[in-house]
Amino acid sequence: MMSKQLTGIAKAMIIISSVVHLIFTNIHVKALLLLEHEMCGFVMFLFVLIGLVALFEATRIKKRETAERIFTALICFVTAGLGSYLVMIYRDAISVQRSLDVGVVYRAVVFSMAIILAYVISGLLLIADLIKNR
C-alpha cells in the first residue's frame, strides 16, 4: 500500500513541477534576456524539455515496472542536474555582469531551485519505492 503512495506522490510531483515549469518559463526568459552567456538559453531549453520527458515517463509507470521507475528517476536526476547548471550560470552572471538587474535573476534562481528540489525528491521517492519492494 505504501509503495503505491510513494510512486503516486512522485508522479504527482513530476507532473505538477513539469507543468508549472512550462507555464512559468517566462521567469527564465526574463533572466536570459539580461545575461551575456551563450549557453544559457540552450541549457534553459533542455531543463524544461527534459522535465517534460520526465512527465511523459512518469505517466508510463505501471504497477510492477522496475525499469520504468529507474528510467524516470534517472530522467528526474538529469533534469535536476541541468537545473543546477543553469543556476550556476545565473550565479556566475550575478557576480560578473555589472549592469544586471539582480532581482530578475534571483527570481529565476529561486524558481529553478524549487523545480530542482521537486525533481530530486521525486527521483528519490521512486528509488525508495524500488528498494522497499525488493
PDB file of C-alpha atoms in Angstrom:
ATOM      1  CA  MET A   1       0.000   0.000   0.000  1.00  0.00           C
ATOM      2  CA  MET A   2       2.761   2.439   0.973  1.00  0.00           C
ATOM      3  CA  SER A   3       4.582   1.625  -2.261  1.00  0.00           C
ATOM      4  CA  LYS A   4       1.702   2.859  -4.361  1.00  0.00           C
ATOM      5  CA  GLN A   5       1.642   6.017  -2.295  1.00  0.00           C
ATOM      6  CA  LEU A   6       5.357   6.721  -2.849  1.00  0.00           C
ATOM      7  CA  THR A   7       5.060   6.248  -6.587  1.00  0.00           C
ATOM      8  CA  GLY A   8       1.836   8.251  -6.684  1.00  0.00           C
ATOM      9  CA  ILE A   9       3.416  11.131  -4.783  1.00  0.00           C
ATOM     10  CA  ALA A  10       6.462  11.046  -7.076  1.00  0.00           C
ATOM     11  CA  LYS A  11       4.291  11.001 -10.193  1.00  0.00           C
ATOM     12  CA  ALA A  12       2.154  13.881  -8.903  1.00  0.00           C
ATOM     13  CA  MET A  13       5.245  15.936  -8.060  1.00  0.00           C
ATOM     14  CA  ILE A  14       6.743  15.309 -11.500  1.00  0.00           C
ATOM     15  CA  ILE A  15       3.511  16.211 -13.279  1.00  0.00           C
ATOM     16  CA  ILE A  16       2.926  19.359 -11.232  1.00  0.00           C
ATOM     17  CA  SER A  17       6.517  20.598 -11.407  1.00  0.00           C
ATOM     18  CA  SER A  18       6.775  19.935 -15.158  1.00  0.00           C
ATOM     19  CA  VAL A  19       3.570  21.786 -15.947  1.00  0.00           C
ATOM     20  CA  VAL A  20       4.370  24.679 -13.575  1.00  0.00           C
ATOM     21  CA  HIS A  21       7.858  24.921 -15.049  1.00  0.00           C
ATOM     22  CA  LEU A  22       6.456  25.102 -18.567  1.00  0.00           C
ATOM     23  CA  ILE A  23       3.822  27.678 -17.608  1.00  0.00           C
ATOM     24  CA  PHE A  24       6.290  29.944 -15.819  1.00  0.00           C
ATOM     25  CA  THR A  25       9.136  29.677 -18.327  1.00  0.00           C
ATOM     26  CA  ASN A  26       8.846  33.452 -18.715  1.00  0.00           C
ATOM     27  CA  ILE A  27      10.736  33.771 -15.409  1.00  0.00           C
ATOM     28  CA  HIS A  28      13.736  32.169 -17.113  1.00  0.00           C
ATOM     29  CA  VAL A  29      13.258  34.141 -20.328  1.00  0.00           C
ATOM     30  CA  LYS A  30      13.305  37.471 -18.466  1.00  0.00           C
ATOM     31  CA  ALA A  31      16.575  36.473 -16.803  1.00  0.00           C
ATOM     32  CA  LEU A  32      18.069  35.093 -20.016  1.00  0.00           C
ATOM     33  CA  LEU A  33      17.456  38.335 -21.873  1.00  0.00           C
ATOM     34  CA  LEU A  34      19.736  40.061 -19.362  1.00  0.00           C
ATOM     35  CA  LEU A  35      22.587  37.560 -19.478  1.00  0.00           C
ATOM     36  CA  GLU A  36      25.643  37.550 -21.701  1.00  0.00           C
ATOM     37  CA  HIS A  37      26.194  33.776 -21.533  1.00  0.00           C
ATOM     38  CA  GLU A  38      25.934  31.968 -24.874  1.00  0.00           C
ATOM     39  CA  MET A  39      24.847  28.571 -23.447  1.00  0.00           C
ATOM     40  CA  CYS A  40      22.225  29.878 -21.042  1.00  0.00           C
ATOM     41  CA  GLY A  41      19.247  29.708 -23.405  1.00  0.00           C
ATOM     42  CA  PHE A  42      20.147  26.223 -24.574  1.00  0.00           C
ATOM     43  CA  VAL A  43      20.517  24.928 -21.011  1.00  0.00           C
ATOM     44  CA  MET A  44      17.205  26.510 -20.018  1.00  0.00           C
ATOM     45  CA  PHE A  45      15.516  24.886 -23.029  1.00  0.00           C
ATOM     46  CA  LEU A  46      16.951  21.475 -22.079  1.00  0.00           C
ATOM     47  CA  PHE A  47      15.927  21.986 -18.430  1.00  0.00           C
ATOM     48  CA  VAL A  48      12.292  22.478 -19.464  1.00  0.00           C
ATOM     49  CA  LEU A  49      12.356  19.845 -22.228  1.00  0.00           C
ATOM     50  CA  ILE A  50      13.874  17.043 -20.144  1.00  0.00           C
ATOM     51  CA  GLY A  51      11.375  17.924 -17.407  1.00  0.00           C
ATOM     52  CA  LEU A  52       8.605  17.286 -19.928  1.00  0.00           C
ATOM     53  CA  VAL A  53      10.245  13.964 -20.810  1.00  0.00           C
ATOM     54  CA  ALA A  54      10.079  13.114 -17.086  1.00  0.00           C
ATOM     55  CA  LEU A  55       6.376  13.989 -17.178  1.00  0.00           C
ATOM     56  CA  PHE A  56       5.715  11.608 -20.055  1.00  0.00           C
ATOM     57  CA  GLU A  57       7.836   8.863 -18.493  1.00  0.00           C
ATOM     58  CA  ALA A  58       6.011   9.250 -15.166  1.00  0.00           C
ATOM     59  CA  THR A  59       2.693   8.626 -16.899  1.00  0.00           C
ATOM     60  CA  ARG A  60       4.079   5.345 -18.287  1.00  0.00           C
ATOM     61  CA  ILE A  61       4.893   3.824 -14.879  1.00  0.00           C
ATOM     62  CA  LYS A  62       2.811   0.710 -14.286  1.00  0.00           C
ATOM     63  CA  LYS A  63       2.411  -1.420 -11.177  1.00  0.00           C
ATOM     64  CA  ARG A  64       5.400  -3.751 -11.445  1.00  0.00           C
ATOM     65  CA  GLU A  65       7.622  -1.927 -13.944  1.00  0.00           C
ATOM     66  CA  THR A  66      11.035  -1.646 -12.307  1.00  0.00           C
ATOM     67  CA  ALA A  67      12.751  -0.379 -15.454  1.00  0.00           C
ATOM     68  CA  GLU A  68      10.240   2.461 -15.881  1.00  0.00           C
ATOM     69  CA  ARG A  69      10.778   3.628 -12.299  1.00  0.00           C
ATOM     70  CA  ILE A  70      14.565   3.558 -12.683  1.00  0.00           C
ATOM     71  CA  PHE A  71      14.455   5.373 -16.020  1.00  0.00           C
ATOM     72  CA  THR A  72      12.047   8.024 -14.711  1.00  0.00           C
ATOM     73  CA  ALA A  73      14.215   8.555 -11.628  1.00  0.00           C
ATOM     74  CA  LEU A  74      17.286   8.967 -13.857  1.00  0.00           C
ATOM     75  CA  ILE A  75      15.432  11.484 -16.021  1.00  0.00           C
ATOM     76  CA  CYS A  76      14.491  13.394 -12.843  1.00  0.00           C
ATOM     77  CA  PHE A  77      18.143  13.480 -11.751  1.00  0.00           C
ATOM     78  CA  VAL A  78      19.298  14.596 -15.223  1.00  0.00           C
ATOM     79  CA  THR A  79      16.695  17.378 -15.126  1.00  0.00           C
ATOM     80  CA  ALA A  80      17.911  18.439 -11.685  1.00  0.00           C
ATOM     81  CA  GLY A  81      21.497  18.418 -12.970  1.00  0.00           C
ATOM     82  CA  LEU A  82      20.604  20.670 -15.891  1.00  0.00           C
ATOM     83  CA  GLY A  83      18.764  22.971 -13.496  1.00  0.00           C
ATOM     84  CA  SER A  84      21.805  23.084 -11.230  1.00  0.00           C
ATOM     85  CA  TYR A  85      23.994  24.019 -14.195  1.00  0.00           C
ATOM     86  CA  LEU A  86      21.545  26.787 -15.089  1.00  0.00           C
ATOM     87  CA  VAL A  87      21.628  28.092 -11.512  1.00  0.00           C
ATOM     88  CA  MET A  88      25.435  28.072 -11.702  1.00  0.00           C
ATOM     89  CA  ILE A  89      25.229  30.169 -14.895  1.00  0.00           C
ATOM     90  CA  TYR A  90      22.830  32.582 -13.181  1.00  0.00           C
ATOM     91  CA  ARG A  91      25.086  32.945 -10.134  1.00  0.00           C
ATOM     92  CA  ASP A  92      28.156  33.459 -12.299  1.00  0.00           C
ATOM     93  CA  ALA A  93      26.338  36.192 -14.227  1.00  0.00           C
ATOM     94  CA  ILE A  94      25.343  37.909 -10.987  1.00  0.00           C
ATOM     95  CA  SER A  95      28.976  38.033  -9.891  1.00  0.00           C
ATOM     96  CA  VAL A  96      30.421  39.084 -13.283  1.00  0.00           C
ATOM     97  CA  GLN A  97      27.913  41.348 -15.039  1.00  0.00           C
ATOM     98  CA  ARG A  98      27.818  44.830 -13.566  1.00  0.00           C
ATOM     99  CA  SER A  99      24.709  46.177 -15.312  1.00  0.00           C
ATOM    100  CA  LEU A 100      22.482  43.258 -14.352  1.00  0.00           C
ATOM    101  CA  ASP A 101      19.019  43.541 -12.789  1.00  0.00           C
ATOM    102  CA  VAL A 102      19.830  41.171  -9.944  1.00  0.00           C
ATOM    103  CA  GLY A 103      16.209  40.853  -8.760  1.00  0.00           C
ATOM    104  CA  VAL A 104      15.089  39.280 -12.030  1.00  0.00           C
ATOM    105  CA  VAL A 105      17.950  36.778 -11.968  1.00  0.00           C
ATOM    106  CA  TYR A 106      17.431  35.965  -8.271  1.00  0.00           C
ATOM    107  CA  ARG A 107      13.771  35.209  -9.017  1.00  0.00           C
ATOM    108  CA  ALA A 108      14.925  32.763 -11.721  1.00  0.00           C
ATOM    109  CA  VAL A 109      17.414  31.184  -9.285  1.00  0.00           C
ATOM    110  CA  VAL A 110      14.759  30.651  -6.594  1.00  0.00           C
ATOM    111  CA  PHE A 111      12.289  29.285  -9.137  1.00  0.00           C
ATOM    112  CA  SER A 112      14.930  26.924 -10.536  1.00  0.00           C
ATOM    113  CA  MET A 113      15.890  25.707  -7.067  1.00  0.00           C
ATOM    114  CA  ALA A 114      12.247  24.864  -6.283  1.00  0.00           C
ATOM    115  CA  ILE A 115      11.890  22.908  -9.522  1.00  0.00           C
ATOM    116  CA  ILE A 116      15.214  21.120  -8.923  1.00  0.00           C
ATOM    117  CA  LEU A 117      14.109  20.144  -5.415  1.00  0.00           C
ATOM    118  CA  ALA A 118      10.840  18.707  -6.746  1.00  0.00           C
ATOM    119  CA  TYR A 119      12.671  16.559  -9.299  1.00  0.00           C
ATOM    120  CA  VAL A 120      15.244  15.317  -6.785  1.00  0.00           C
ATOM    121  CA  ILE A 121      12.557  14.395  -4.249  1.00  0.00           C
ATOM    122  CA  SER A 122      10.531  12.645  -6.982  1.00  0.00           C
ATOM    123  CA  GLY A 123      13.546  10.644  -8.119  1.00  0.00           C
ATOM    124  CA  LEU A 124      14.376   9.663  -4.544  1.00  0.00           C
ATOM    125  CA  LEU A 125      10.776   8.575  -3.911  1.00  0.00           C
ATOM    126  CA  LEU A 126      10.851   6.364  -6.991  1.00  0.00           C
ATOM    127  CA  ILE A 127      14.145   4.793  -5.867  1.00  0.00           C
ATOM    128  CA  ALA A 128      12.810   4.355  -2.313  1.00  0.00           C
ATOM    129  CA  ASP A 129       9.779   2.582  -3.779  1.00  0.00           C
ATOM    130  CA  LEU A 130      12.054   0.173  -5.657  1.00  0.00           C
ATOM    131  CA  ILE A 131      14.160  -0.542  -2.592  1.00  0.00           C
ATOM    132  CA  LYS A 132      11.078  -1.081  -0.442  1.00  0.00           C
ATOM    133  CA  ASN A 133       9.639  -3.629  -2.883  1.00  0.00           C
ATOM    134  CA  ARG A 134      12.808  -5.724  -3.206  1.00  0.00           C
TER     135      ARG A 134
END
